[in-house]
PDB file of C-alpha atoms in Angstrom:
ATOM      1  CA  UNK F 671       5.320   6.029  25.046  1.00  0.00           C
ATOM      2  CA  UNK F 672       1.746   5.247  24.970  1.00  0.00           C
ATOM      3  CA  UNK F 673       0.460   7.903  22.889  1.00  0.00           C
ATOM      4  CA  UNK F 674       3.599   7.656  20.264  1.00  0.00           C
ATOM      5  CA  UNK F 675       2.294   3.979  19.503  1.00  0.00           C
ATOM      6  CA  UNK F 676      -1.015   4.901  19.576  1.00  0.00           C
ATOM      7  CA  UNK F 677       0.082   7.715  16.969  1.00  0.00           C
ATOM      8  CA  UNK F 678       2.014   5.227  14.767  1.00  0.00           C
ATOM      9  CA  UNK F 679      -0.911   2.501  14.880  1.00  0.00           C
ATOM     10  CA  UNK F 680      -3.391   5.586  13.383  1.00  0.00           C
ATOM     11  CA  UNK F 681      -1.059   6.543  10.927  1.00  0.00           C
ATOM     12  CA  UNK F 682      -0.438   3.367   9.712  1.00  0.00           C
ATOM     13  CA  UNK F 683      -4.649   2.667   9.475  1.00  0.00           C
ATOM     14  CA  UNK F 684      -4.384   5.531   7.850  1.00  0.00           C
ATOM     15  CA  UNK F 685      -1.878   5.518   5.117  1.00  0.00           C
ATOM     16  CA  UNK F 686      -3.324   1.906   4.651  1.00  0.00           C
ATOM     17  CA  UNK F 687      -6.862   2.976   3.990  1.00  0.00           C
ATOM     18  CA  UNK F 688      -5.912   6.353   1.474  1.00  0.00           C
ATOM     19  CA  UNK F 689      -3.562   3.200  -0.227  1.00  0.00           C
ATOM     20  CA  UNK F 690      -6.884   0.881  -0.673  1.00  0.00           C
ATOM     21  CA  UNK F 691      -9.443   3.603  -1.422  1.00  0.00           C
ATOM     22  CA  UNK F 692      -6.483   5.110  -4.385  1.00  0.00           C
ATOM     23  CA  UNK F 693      -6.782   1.065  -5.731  1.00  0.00           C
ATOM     24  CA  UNK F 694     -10.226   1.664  -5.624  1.00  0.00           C
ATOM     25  CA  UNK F 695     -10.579  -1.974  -4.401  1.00  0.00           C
ATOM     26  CA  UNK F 696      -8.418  -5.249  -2.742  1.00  0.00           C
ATOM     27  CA  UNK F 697      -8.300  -6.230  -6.429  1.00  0.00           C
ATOM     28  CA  UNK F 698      -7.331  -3.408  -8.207  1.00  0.00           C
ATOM     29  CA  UNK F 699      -4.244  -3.442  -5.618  1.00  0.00           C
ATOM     30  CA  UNK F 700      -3.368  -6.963  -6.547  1.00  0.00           C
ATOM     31  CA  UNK F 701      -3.433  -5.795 -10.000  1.00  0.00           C
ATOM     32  CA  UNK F 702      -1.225  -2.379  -9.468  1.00  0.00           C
ATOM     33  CA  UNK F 703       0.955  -5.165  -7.501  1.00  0.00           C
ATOM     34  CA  UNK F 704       1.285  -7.443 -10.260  1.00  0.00           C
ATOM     35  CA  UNK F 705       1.806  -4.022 -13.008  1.00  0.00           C
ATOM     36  CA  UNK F 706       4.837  -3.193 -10.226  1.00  0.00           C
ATOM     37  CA  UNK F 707       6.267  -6.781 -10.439  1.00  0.00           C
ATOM     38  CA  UNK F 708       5.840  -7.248 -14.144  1.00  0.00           C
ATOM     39  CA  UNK F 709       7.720  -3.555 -14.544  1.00  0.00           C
ATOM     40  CA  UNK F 710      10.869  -4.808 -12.212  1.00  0.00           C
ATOM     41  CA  UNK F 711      11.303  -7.806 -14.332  1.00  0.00           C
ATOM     42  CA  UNK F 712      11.342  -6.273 -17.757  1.00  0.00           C
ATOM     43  CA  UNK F 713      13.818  -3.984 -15.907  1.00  0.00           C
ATOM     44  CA  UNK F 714      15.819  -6.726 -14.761  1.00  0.00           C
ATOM     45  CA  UNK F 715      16.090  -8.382 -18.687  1.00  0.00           C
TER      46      UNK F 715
END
């Protein structure tokens, strides 16, 4: 049980980290973010 958290908790960091260093930066994620939101609401009209 231990090591299957453990497992989850580093894949998680992980998939986290390759998500911020694809952004580049925190703010280029808020913008990609904001480009996803902006795209589901002229889907939406």
């Amino acid at each position: 049980m231990f090591k299957t958290s453990r497992f989850l908790m580093a894949a998680t960091l992980l998939v986290f980290g390759l998500g911020l260093s694809g952004c580049n930066t925190v703010s280029g994620a808020g913008q990609d973010i904001e480009n996803a939101g902006e795209s589901v609401q002229d889907i939406a009209q």
